[in-house]
Amino acid sequence: LTRGAAMISFLLTLDMLAMITVEPMFHCMGQGVATFQCDAWTDTMSLTYEILVTIGVFLYVMLIVEVGSISIKLSEYRVLCIHAVEQILLCLGVVFLVILTFAFAISGMDREVQAITGTEWSDLGARMNTLIRLAFGAMDLGALQNLADESPLLVLVILLFMMLVYSFFFNLLVSQFCGVYHSLAADIKGHARLARGEIIIETFKA
């Protein structure tokens, strides 16, 4: 396997070892045959187990995708996806920096914040939560109508934030996708063959 696949396999092993520590069958041992619910298995353990299972599924699928690179077509698509993910991570990093900046900026608007009746802007954590939901379209924009009556200046700041995120960074991400595709399109088969060759060589070494 490639270095990436080896790392994913290592992380999957750690994930499965962590799952053993909160495995319900072990904690409920002696209370019946294949019992998965008991007082010893707490709600915190249940939540941890669910998170670890979810992470494990994603890691396992990523490992399958790595092995699937033996196919030229799949390898071409994988190369494109890897480069696209890099651009997504860069964009998310900048967006979260903007969210942090605006959250601190709004913290300095004490007069405007005190005029608001809701709790969405009451403290730094609530402001960041609200800005994150605004950035990713998970907040009803109808809530901004009441905010406009209570604090027009704060609405202007929020509109500036939305214009910056939606009109600039997300559109820039789309243009980055196009740039990545055009830069790789001419040599995509070469990149795919190199990736496939690396997997075959590492497999023979093993």
mmCIF file with all atom_site columns, C-alpha atoms in Angstrom:
data_model
loop_
_atom_site.group_PDB
_atom_site.id
_atom_site.type_symbol
_atom_site.label_atom_id
_atom_site.label_alt_id
_atom_site.label_comp_id
_atom_site.label_asym_id
_atom_site.label_entity_id
_atom_site.label_seq_id
_atom_site.pdbx_PDB_ins_code
_atom_site.Cartn_x
_atom_site.Cartn_y
_atom_site.Cartn_z
_atom_site.occupancy
_atom_site.B_iso_or_equiv
_atom_site.pdbx_formal_charge
_atom_site.auth_seq_id
_atom_site.auth_comp_id
_atom_site.auth_asym_id
_atom_site.auth_atom_id
_atom_site.pdbx_PDB_model_num
ATOM 1   C CA . LEU A 1 1   ? 0.000   0.000   0.000   1.00 0.00 ? 1   LEU A CA 1
ATOM 2   C CA . THR A 1 2   ? 1.021   3.638   -0.438  1.00 0.00 ? 2   THR A CA 1
ATOM 3   C CA . ARG A 1 3   ? 2.054   5.827   2.482   1.00 0.00 ? 3   ARG A CA 1
ATOM 4   C CA . GLY A 1 4   ? -1.404  7.339   2.550   1.00 0.00 ? 4   GLY A CA 1
ATOM 5   C CA . ALA A 1 5   ? -3.054  3.916   2.706   1.00 0.00 ? 5   ALA A CA 1
ATOM 6   C CA . ALA A 1 6   ? -0.619  2.793   5.406   1.00 0.00 ? 6   ALA A CA 1
ATOM 7   C CA . MET A 1 7   ? -1.458  5.861   7.482   1.00 0.00 ? 7   MET A CA 1
ATOM 8   C CA . ILE A 1 8   ? -5.198  5.297   7.038   1.00 0.00 ? 8   ILE A CA 1
ATOM 9   C CA . SER A 1 9   ? -4.747  1.641   8.013   1.00 0.00 ? 9   SER A CA 1
ATOM 10  C CA . PHE A 1 10  ? -2.822  2.707   11.132  1.00 0.00 ? 10  PHE A CA 1
ATOM 11  C CA . LEU A 1 11  ? -5.541  5.214   12.097  1.00 0.00 ? 11  LEU A CA 1
ATOM 12  C CA . LEU A 1 12  ? -8.196  2.550   11.520  1.00 0.00 ? 12  LEU A CA 1
ATOM 13  C CA . THR A 1 13  ? -6.316  0.208   13.853  1.00 0.00 ? 13  THR A CA 1
ATOM 14  C CA . LEU A 1 14  ? -6.168  2.894   16.563  1.00 0.00 ? 14  LEU A CA 1
ATOM 15  C CA . ASP A 1 15  ? -9.875  3.588   16.062  1.00 0.00 ? 15  ASP A CA 1
ATOM 16  C CA . MET A 1 16  ? -10.760 -0.090  16.494  1.00 0.00 ? 16  MET A CA 1
ATOM 17  C CA . LEU A 1 17  ? -8.574  -0.358  19.607  1.00 0.00 ? 17  LEU A CA 1
ATOM 18  C CA . ALA A 1 18  ? -10.381 2.666   21.054  1.00 0.00 ? 18  ALA A CA 1
ATOM 19  C CA . MET A 1 19  ? -13.728 1.045   20.209  1.00 0.00 ? 19  MET A CA 1
ATOM 20  C CA . ILE A 1 20  ? -12.758 -2.002  22.276  1.00 0.00 ? 20  ILE A CA 1
ATOM 21  C CA . THR A 1 21  ? -12.498 0.202   25.384  1.00 0.00 ? 21  THR A CA 1
ATOM 22  C CA . VAL A 1 22  ? -16.180 1.198   25.057  1.00 0.00 ? 22  VAL A CA 1
ATOM 23  C CA . GLU A 1 23  ? -17.490 -2.027  23.499  1.00 0.00 ? 23  GLU A CA 1
ATOM 24  C CA . PRO A 1 24  ? -20.906 -2.734  25.112  1.00 0.00 ? 24  PRO A CA 1
ATOM 25  C CA . MET A 1 25  ? -20.466 -6.515  24.920  1.00 0.00 ? 25  MET A CA 1
ATOM 26  C CA . PHE A 1 26  ? -17.358 -6.319  27.146  1.00 0.00 ? 26  PHE A CA 1
ATOM 27  C CA . HIS A 1 27  ? -18.905 -3.922  29.665  1.00 0.00 ? 27  HIS A CA 1
ATOM 28  C CA . CYS A 1 28  ? -22.107 -5.994  29.882  1.00 0.00 ? 28  CYS A CA 1
ATOM 29  C CA . MET A 1 29  ? -20.328 -9.353  30.028  1.00 0.00 ? 29  MET A CA 1
ATOM 30  C CA . GLY A 1 30  ? -21.890 -11.738 32.530  1.00 0.00 ? 30  GLY A CA 1
ATOM 31  C CA . GLN A 1 31  ? -25.341 -10.146 32.315  1.00 0.00 ? 31  GLN A CA 1
ATOM 32  C CA . GLY A 1 32  ? -26.663 -12.351 29.536  1.00 0.00 ? 32  GLY A CA 1
ATOM 33  C CA . VAL A 1 33  ? -25.718 -13.750 26.158  1.00 0.00 ? 33  VAL A CA 1
ATOM 34  C CA . ALA A 1 34  ? -24.643 -10.994 23.721  1.00 0.00 ? 34  ALA A CA 1
ATOM 35  C CA . THR A 1 35  ? -26.128 -8.228  25.872  1.00 0.00 ? 35  THR A CA 1
ATOM 36  C CA . PHE A 1 36  ? -25.604 -4.718  24.478  1.00 0.00 ? 36  PHE A CA 1
ATOM 37  C CA . GLN A 1 37  ? -27.508 -2.702  27.094  1.00 0.00 ? 37  GLN A CA 1
ATOM 38  C CA . CYS A 1 38  ? -26.745 -2.556  30.797  1.00 0.00 ? 38  CYS A CA 1
ATOM 39  C CA . ASP A 1 39  ? -26.136 -0.074  33.630  1.00 0.00 ? 39  ASP A CA 1
ATOM 40  C CA . ALA A 1 40  ? -22.348 -0.378  33.291  1.00 0.00 ? 40  ALA A CA 1
ATOM 41  C CA . TRP A 1 41  ? -22.492 0.934   29.704  1.00 0.00 ? 41  TRP A CA 1
ATOM 42  C CA . THR A 1 42  ? -23.167 4.621   30.265  1.00 0.00 ? 42  THR A CA 1
ATOM 43  C CA . ASP A 1 43  ? -24.569 7.240   27.915  1.00 0.00 ? 43  ASP A CA 1
ATOM 44  C CA . THR A 1 44  ? -21.098 8.777   27.537  1.00 0.00 ? 44  THR A CA 1
ATOM 45  C CA . MET A 1 45  ? -19.747 5.406   26.402  1.00 0.00 ? 45  MET A CA 1
ATOM 46  C CA . SER A 1 46  ? -22.623 5.107   23.927  1.00 0.00 ? 46  SER A CA 1
ATOM 47  C CA . LEU A 1 47  ? -21.828 8.535   22.431  1.00 0.00 ? 47  LEU A CA 1
ATOM 48  C CA . THR A 1 48  ? -18.095 7.741   22.238  1.00 0.00 ? 48  THR A CA 1
ATOM 49  C CA . TYR A 1 49  ? -18.840 4.410   20.588  1.00 0.00 ? 49  TYR A CA 1
ATOM 50  C CA . GLU A 1 50  ? -21.059 6.064   17.960  1.00 0.00 ? 50  GLU A CA 1
ATOM 51  C CA . ILE A 1 51  ? -18.364 8.644   17.141  1.00 0.00 ? 51  ILE A CA 1
ATOM 52  C CA . LEU A 1 52  ? -15.684 5.967   16.822  1.00 0.00 ? 52  LEU A CA 1
ATOM 53  C CA . VAL A 1 53  ? -17.914 3.816   14.605  1.00 0.00 ? 53  VAL A CA 1
ATOM 54  C CA . THR A 1 54  ? -18.584 6.786   12.314  1.00 0.00 ? 54  THR A CA 1
ATOM 55  C CA . ILE A 1 55  ? -14.862 7.594   12.068  1.00 0.00 ? 55  ILE A CA 1
ATOM 56  C CA . GLY A 1 56  ? -14.093 3.927   11.404  1.00 0.00 ? 56  GLY A CA 1
ATOM 57  C CA . VAL A 1 57  ? -16.569 3.738   8.516   1.00 0.00 ? 57  VAL A CA 1
ATOM 58  C CA . PHE A 1 58  ? -15.043 6.792   6.841   1.00 0.00 ? 58  PHE A CA 1
ATOM 59  C CA . LEU A 1 59  ? -11.494 5.478   7.307   1.00 0.00 ? 59  LEU A CA 1
ATOM 60  C CA . TYR A 1 60  ? -12.464 2.075   5.912   1.00 0.00 ? 60  TYR A CA 1
ATOM 61  C CA . VAL A 1 61  ? -14.049 3.632   2.814   1.00 0.00 ? 61  VAL A CA 1
ATOM 62  C CA . MET A 1 62  ? -10.961 5.807   2.306   1.00 0.00 ? 62  MET A CA 1
ATOM 63  C CA . LEU A 1 63  ? -8.816  2.669   2.496   1.00 0.00 ? 63  LEU A CA 1
ATOM 64  C CA . ILE A 1 64  ? -10.981 0.965   -0.146  1.00 0.00 ? 64  ILE A CA 1
ATOM 65  C CA . VAL A 1 65  ? -10.647 4.023   -2.401  1.00 0.00 ? 65  VAL A CA 1
ATOM 66  C CA . GLU A 1 66  ? -6.850  3.854   -2.039  1.00 0.00 ? 66  GLU A CA 1
ATOM 67  C CA . VAL A 1 67  ? -6.835  0.221   -3.178  1.00 0.00 ? 67  VAL A CA 1
ATOM 68  C CA . GLY A 1 68  ? -9.270  1.074   -5.992  1.00 0.00 ? 68  GLY A CA 1
ATOM 69  C CA . SER A 1 69  ? -6.589  3.242   -7.569  1.00 0.00 ? 69  SER A CA 1
ATOM 70  C CA . ILE A 1 70  ? -5.363  0.143   -9.416  1.00 0.00 ? 70  ILE A CA 1
ATOM 71  C CA . SER A 1 71  ? -7.944  1.117   -12.038 1.00 0.00 ? 71  SER A CA 1
ATOM 72  C CA . ILE A 1 72  ? -6.735  3.960   -14.285 1.00 0.00 ? 72  ILE A CA 1
ATOM 73  C CA . LYS A 1 73  ? -10.168 5.623   -14.391 1.00 0.00 ? 73  LYS A CA 1
ATOM 74  C CA . LEU A 1 74  ? -10.588 5.479   -10.602 1.00 0.00 ? 74  LEU A CA 1
ATOM 75  C CA . SER A 1 75  ? -7.030  6.672   -10.136 1.00 0.00 ? 75  SER A CA 1
ATOM 76  C CA . GLU A 1 76  ? -7.647  9.690   -12.401 1.00 0.00 ? 76  GLU A CA 1
ATOM 77  C CA . TYR A 1 77  ? -10.692 10.660  -10.373 1.00 0.00 ? 77  TYR A CA 1
ATOM 78  C CA . ARG A 1 78  ? -8.815  10.082  -7.105  1.00 0.00 ? 78  ARG A CA 1
ATOM 79  C CA . VAL A 1 79  ? -5.994  12.416  -8.164  1.00 0.00 ? 79  VAL A CA 1
ATOM 80  C CA . LEU A 1 80  ? -8.526  15.148  -8.974  1.00 0.00 ? 80  LEU A CA 1
ATOM 81  C CA . CYS A 1 81  ? -10.324 14.634  -5.650  1.00 0.00 ? 81  CYS A CA 1
ATOM 82  C CA . ILE A 1 82  ? -7.111  14.818  -3.625  1.00 0.00 ? 82  ILE A CA 1
ATOM 83  C CA . HIS A 1 83  ? -6.143  18.141  -5.198  1.00 0.00 ? 83  HIS A CA 1
ATOM 84  C CA . ALA A 1 84  ? -9.717  19.432  -4.788  1.00 0.00 ? 84  ALA A CA 1
ATOM 85  C CA . VAL A 1 85  ? -9.753  18.488  -1.088  1.00 0.00 ? 85  VAL A CA 1
ATOM 86  C CA . GLU A 1 86  ? -6.607  20.549  -0.568  1.00 0.00 ? 86  GLU A CA 1
ATOM 87  C CA . GLN A 1 87  ? -8.400  23.610  -1.966  1.00 0.00 ? 87  GLN A CA 1
ATOM 88  C CA . ILE A 1 88  ? -11.462 22.914  0.202   1.00 0.00 ? 88  ILE A CA 1
ATOM 89  C CA . LEU A 1 89  ? -9.341  22.732  3.355   1.00 0.00 ? 89  LEU A CA 1
ATOM 90  C CA . LEU A 1 90  ? -7.612  26.019  2.461   1.00 0.00 ? 90  LEU A CA 1
ATOM 91  C CA . CYS A 1 91  ? -10.978 27.683  1.844   1.00 0.00 ? 91  CYS A CA 1
ATOM 92  C CA . LEU A 1 92  ? -12.443 26.382  5.117   1.00 0.00 ? 92  LEU A CA 1
ATOM 93  C CA . GLY A 1 93  ? -9.390  27.614  6.997   1.00 0.00 ? 93  GLY A CA 1
ATOM 94  C CA . VAL A 1 94  ? -9.798  31.129  5.605   1.00 0.00 ? 94  VAL A CA 1
ATOM 95  C CA . VAL A 1 95  ? -13.576 31.116  6.213   1.00 0.00 ? 95  VAL A CA 1
ATOM 96  C CA . PHE A 1 96  ? -13.086 30.129  9.869   1.00 0.00 ? 96  PHE A CA 1
ATOM 97  C CA . LEU A 1 97  ? -10.497 32.889  10.226  1.00 0.00 ? 97  LEU A CA 1
ATOM 98  C CA . VAL A 1 98  ? -13.057 35.369  8.865   1.00 0.00 ? 98  VAL A CA 1
ATOM 99  C CA . ILE A 1 99  ? -15.691 33.986  11.266  1.00 0.00 ? 99  ILE A CA 1
ATOM 100 C CA . LEU A 1 100 ? -13.312 34.463  14.199  1.00 0.00 ? 100 LEU A CA 1
ATOM 101 C CA . THR A 1 101 ? -12.470 38.004  13.040  1.00 0.00 ? 101 THR A CA 1
ATOM 102 C CA . PHE A 1 102 ? -16.113 39.062  12.722  1.00 0.00 ? 102 PHE A CA 1
ATOM 103 C CA . ALA A 1 103 ? -17.025 37.405  16.036  1.00 0.00 ? 103 ALA A CA 1
ATOM 104 C CA . PHE A 1 104 ? -14.387 39.498  17.823  1.00 0.00 ? 104 PHE A CA 1
ATOM 105 C CA . ALA A 1 105 ? -15.430 42.601  15.862  1.00 0.00 ? 105 ALA A CA 1
ATOM 106 C CA . ILE A 1 106 ? -19.049 42.166  16.964  1.00 0.00 ? 106 ILE A CA 1
ATOM 107 C CA . SER A 1 107 ? -17.818 41.740  20.560  1.00 0.00 ? 107 SER A CA 1
ATOM 108 C CA . GLY A 1 108 ? -16.665 45.347  20.402  1.00 0.00 ? 108 GLY A CA 1
ATOM 109 C CA . MET A 1 109 ? -20.170 46.539  19.454  1.00 0.00 ? 109 MET A CA 1
ATOM 110 C CA . ASP A 1 110 ? -21.557 46.496  23.010  1.00 0.00 ? 110 ASP A CA 1
ATOM 111 C CA . ARG A 1 111 ? -24.261 49.087  22.354  1.00 0.00 ? 111 ARG A CA 1
ATOM 112 C CA . GLU A 1 112 ? -25.640 47.165  19.373  1.00 0.00 ? 112 GLU A CA 1
ATOM 113 C CA . VAL A 1 113 ? -25.446 43.764  21.065  1.00 0.00 ? 113 VAL A CA 1
ATOM 114 C CA . GLN A 1 114 ? -27.292 44.996  24.168  1.00 0.00 ? 114 GLN A CA 1
ATOM 115 C CA . ALA A 1 115 ? -30.145 46.249  21.990  1.00 0.00 ? 115 ALA A CA 1
ATOM 116 C CA . ILE A 1 116 ? -30.816 42.723  20.685  1.00 0.00 ? 116 ILE A CA 1
ATOM 117 C CA . THR A 1 117 ? -33.437 40.643  22.477  1.00 0.00 ? 117 THR A CA 1
ATOM 118 C CA . GLY A 1 118 ? -32.307 37.238  21.189  1.00 0.00 ? 118 GLY A CA 1
ATOM 119 C CA . THR A 1 119 ? -29.448 35.073  22.463  1.00 0.00 ? 119 THR A CA 1
ATOM 120 C CA . GLU A 1 120 ? -27.720 34.478  19.106  1.00 0.00 ? 120 GLU A CA 1
ATOM 121 C CA . TRP A 1 121 ? -25.237 37.310  19.731  1.00 0.00 ? 121 TRP A CA 1
ATOM 122 C CA . SER A 1 122 ? -25.067 37.286  23.539  1.00 0.00 ? 122 SER A CA 1
ATOM 123 C CA . ASP A 1 123 ? -21.477 35.985  23.926  1.00 0.00 ? 123 ASP A CA 1
ATOM 124 C CA . LEU A 1 124 ? -18.475 35.028  21.793  1.00 0.00 ? 124 LEU A CA 1
ATOM 125 C CA . GLY A 1 125 ? -19.459 31.365  21.533  1.00 0.00 ? 125 GLY A CA 1
ATOM 126 C CA . ALA A 1 126 ? -23.007 32.199  20.451  1.00 0.00 ? 126 ALA A CA 1
ATOM 127 C CA . ARG A 1 127 ? -21.718 34.696  17.879  1.00 0.00 ? 127 ARG A CA 1
ATOM 128 C CA . MET A 1 128 ? -19.318 32.184  16.362  1.00 0.00 ? 128 MET A CA 1
ATOM 129 C CA . ASN A 1 129 ? -22.075 29.565  16.271  1.00 0.00 ? 129 ASN A CA 1
ATOM 130 C CA . THR A 1 130 ? -24.421 31.993  14.518  1.00 0.00 ? 130 THR A CA 1
ATOM 131 C CA . LEU A 1 131 ? -21.764 33.078  12.007  1.00 0.00 ? 131 LEU A CA 1
ATOM 132 C CA . ILE A 1 132 ? -20.880 29.449  11.223  1.00 0.00 ? 132 ILE A CA 1
ATOM 133 C CA . ARG A 1 133 ? -24.551 28.671  10.541  1.00 0.00 ? 133 ARG A CA 1
ATOM 134 C CA . LEU A 1 134 ? -24.796 31.783  8.358   1.00 0.00 ? 134 LEU A CA 1
ATOM 135 C CA . ALA A 1 135 ? -21.649 30.861  6.423   1.00 0.00 ? 135 ALA A CA 1
ATOM 136 C CA . PHE A 1 136 ? -22.872 27.365  5.597   1.00 0.00 ? 136 PHE A CA 1
ATOM 137 C CA . GLY A 1 137 ? -26.530 28.206  4.976   1.00 0.00 ? 137 GLY A CA 1
ATOM 138 C CA . ALA A 1 138 ? -27.850 26.452  8.088   1.00 0.00 ? 138 ALA A CA 1
ATOM 139 C CA . MET A 1 139 ? -29.634 29.514  9.501   1.00 0.00 ? 139 MET A CA 1
ATOM 140 C CA . ASP A 1 140 ? -33.005 30.924  8.520   1.00 0.00 ? 140 ASP A CA 1
ATOM 141 C CA . LEU A 1 141 ? -32.383 34.372  7.031   1.00 0.00 ? 141 LEU A CA 1
ATOM 142 C CA . GLY A 1 142 ? -35.826 35.424  8.237   1.00 0.00 ? 142 GLY A CA 1
ATOM 143 C CA . ALA A 1 143 ? -34.269 35.859  11.686  1.00 0.00 ? 143 ALA A CA 1
ATOM 144 C CA . LEU A 1 144 ? -32.299 38.810  10.298  1.00 0.00 ? 144 LEU A CA 1
ATOM 145 C CA . GLN A 1 145 ? -35.520 40.769  9.719   1.00 0.00 ? 145 GLN A CA 1
ATOM 146 C CA . ASN A 1 146 ? -36.084 41.284  13.462  1.00 0.00 ? 146 ASN A CA 1
ATOM 147 C CA . LEU A 1 147 ? -32.402 42.020  13.863  1.00 0.00 ? 147 LEU A CA 1
ATOM 148 C CA . ALA A 1 148 ? -32.664 44.816  11.275  1.00 0.00 ? 148 ALA A CA 1
ATOM 149 C CA . ASP A 1 149 ? -35.246 46.608  13.434  1.00 0.00 ? 149 ASP A CA 1
ATOM 150 C CA . GLU A 1 150 ? -33.194 46.260  16.614  1.00 0.00 ? 150 GLU A CA 1
ATOM 151 C CA . SER A 1 151 ? -29.684 46.964  15.305  1.00 0.00 ? 151 SER A CA 1
ATOM 152 C CA . PRO A 1 152 ? -29.266 48.193  11.700  1.00 0.00 ? 152 PRO A CA 1
ATOM 153 C CA . LEU A 1 153 ? -25.497 48.619  12.161  1.00 0.00 ? 153 LEU A CA 1
ATOM 154 C CA . LEU A 1 154 ? -25.064 44.982  13.193  1.00 0.00 ? 154 LEU A CA 1
ATOM 155 C CA . VAL A 1 155 ? -27.058 43.898  10.141  1.00 0.00 ? 155 VAL A CA 1
ATOM 156 C CA . LEU A 1 156 ? -24.659 45.836  7.916   1.00 0.00 ? 156 LEU A CA 1
ATOM 157 C CA . VAL A 1 157 ? -21.720 44.005  9.505   1.00 0.00 ? 157 VAL A CA 1
ATOM 158 C CA . ILE A 1 158 ? -23.476 40.659  8.981   1.00 0.00 ? 158 ILE A CA 1
ATOM 159 C CA . LEU A 1 159 ? -24.252 41.509  5.348   1.00 0.00 ? 159 LEU A CA 1
ATOM 160 C CA . LEU A 1 160 ? -20.575 42.393  4.840   1.00 0.00 ? 160 LEU A CA 1
ATOM 161 C CA . PHE A 1 161 ? -19.653 39.024  6.330   1.00 0.00 ? 161 PHE A CA 1
ATOM 162 C CA . MET A 1 162 ? -22.069 37.152  4.040   1.00 0.00 ? 162 MET A CA 1
ATOM 163 C CA . MET A 1 163 ? -20.877 39.027  0.945   1.00 0.00 ? 163 MET A CA 1
ATOM 164 C CA . LEU A 1 164 ? -17.266 38.232  1.823   1.00 0.00 ? 164 LEU A CA 1
ATOM 165 C CA . VAL A 1 165 ? -17.940 34.522  2.391   1.00 0.00 ? 165 VAL A CA 1
ATOM 166 C CA . TYR A 1 166 ? -20.477 33.821  -0.350  1.00 0.00 ? 166 TYR A CA 1
ATOM 167 C CA . SER A 1 167 ? -19.459 36.254  -3.096  1.00 0.00 ? 167 SER A CA 1
ATOM 168 C CA . PHE A 1 168 ? -15.710 36.015  -2.654  1.00 0.00 ? 168 PHE A CA 1
ATOM 169 C CA . PHE A 1 169 ? -14.374 32.919  -0.903  1.00 0.00 ? 169 PHE A CA 1
ATOM 170 C CA . PHE A 1 170 ? -16.895 30.338  -2.141  1.00 0.00 ? 170 PHE A CA 1
ATOM 171 C CA . ASN A 1 171 ? -16.729 31.687  -5.706  1.00 0.00 ? 171 ASN A CA 1
ATOM 172 C CA . LEU A 1 172 ? -12.935 31.673  -5.400  1.00 0.00 ? 172 LEU A CA 1
ATOM 173 C CA . LEU A 1 173 ? -13.168 28.009  -4.375  1.00 0.00 ? 173 LEU A CA 1
ATOM 174 C CA . VAL A 1 174 ? -15.123 27.213  -7.558  1.00 0.00 ? 174 VAL A CA 1
ATOM 175 C CA . SER A 1 175 ? -12.497 28.990  -9.664  1.00 0.00 ? 175 SER A CA 1
ATOM 176 C CA . GLN A 1 176 ? -9.798  27.041  -7.813  1.00 0.00 ? 176 GLN A CA 1
ATOM 177 C CA . PHE A 1 177 ? -11.558 23.805  -8.759  1.00 0.00 ? 177 PHE A CA 1
ATOM 178 C CA . CYS A 1 178 ? -11.493 24.874  -12.404 1.00 0.00 ? 178 CYS A CA 1
ATOM 179 C CA . GLY A 1 179 ? -7.823  25.789  -12.129 1.00 0.00 ? 179 GLY A CA 1
ATOM 180 C CA . VAL A 1 180 ? -6.964  22.429  -10.552 1.00 0.00 ? 180 VAL A CA 1
ATOM 181 C CA . TYR A 1 181 ? -8.800  20.558  -13.298 1.00 0.00 ? 181 TYR A CA 1
ATOM 182 C CA . HIS A 1 182 ? -7.159  22.540  -16.109 1.00 0.00 ? 182 HIS A CA 1
ATOM 183 C CA . SER A 1 183 ? -3.701  22.132  -14.588 1.00 0.00 ? 183 SER A CA 1
ATOM 184 C CA . LEU A 1 184 ? -4.112  18.356  -14.278 1.00 0.00 ? 184 LEU A CA 1
ATOM 185 C CA . ALA A 1 185 ? -6.231  17.621  -17.367 1.00 0.00 ? 185 ALA A CA 1
ATOM 186 C CA . ALA A 1 186 ? -3.290  17.403  -19.785 1.00 0.00 ? 186 ALA A CA 1
ATOM 187 C CA . ASP A 1 187 ? -1.302  14.954  -17.626 1.00 0.00 ? 187 ASP A CA 1
ATOM 188 C CA . ILE A 1 188 ? -4.086  13.258  -15.677 1.00 0.00 ? 188 ILE A CA 1
ATOM 189 C CA . LYS A 1 189 ? -3.381  9.807   -17.132 1.00 0.00 ? 189 LYS A CA 1
ATOM 190 C CA . GLY A 1 190 ? 0.297   10.177  -16.245 1.00 0.00 ? 190 GLY A CA 1
ATOM 191 C CA . HIS A 1 191 ? -0.587  11.087  -12.649 1.00 0.00 ? 191 HIS A CA 1
ATOM 192 C CA . ALA A 1 192 ? -2.992  8.141   -12.501 1.00 0.00 ? 192 ALA A CA 1
ATOM 193 C CA . ARG A 1 193 ? -0.391  5.672   -13.822 1.00 0.00 ? 193 ARG A CA 1
ATOM 194 C CA . LEU A 1 194 ? 2.185   6.928   -11.316 1.00 0.00 ? 194 LEU A CA 1
ATOM 195 C CA . ALA A 1 195 ? -0.302  6.460   -8.465  1.00 0.00 ? 195 ALA A CA 1
ATOM 196 C CA . ARG A 1 196 ? -1.218  2.969   -9.676  1.00 0.00 ? 196 ARG A CA 1
ATOM 197 C CA . GLY A 1 197 ? 2.439   2.039   -10.169 1.00 0.00 ? 197 GLY A CA 1
ATOM 198 C CA . GLU A 1 198 ? 3.252   3.130   -6.607  1.00 0.00 ? 198 GLU A CA 1
ATOM 199 C CA . ILE A 1 199 ? 0.509   0.852   -5.239  1.00 0.00 ? 199 ILE A CA 1
ATOM 200 C CA . ILE A 1 200 ? 1.686   -2.135  -7.318  1.00 0.00 ? 200 ILE A CA 1
ATOM 201 C CA . ILE A 1 201 ? 5.339   -1.672  -6.308  1.00 0.00 ? 201 ILE A CA 1
ATOM 202 C CA . GLU A 1 202 ? 4.511   -1.309  -2.608  1.00 0.00 ? 202 GLU A CA 1
ATOM 203 C CA . THR A 1 203 ? 2.274   -4.411  -2.819  1.00 0.00 ? 203 THR A CA 1
ATOM 204 C CA . PHE A 1 204 ? 5.073   -6.505  -4.353  1.00 0.00 ? 204 PHE A CA 1
ATOM 205 C CA . LYS A 1 205 ? 7.483   -5.269  -1.668  1.00 0.00 ? 205 LYS A CA 1
ATOM 206 C CA . ALA A 1 206 ? 5.108   -6.482  1.011   1.00 0.00 ? 206 ALA A CA 1
#
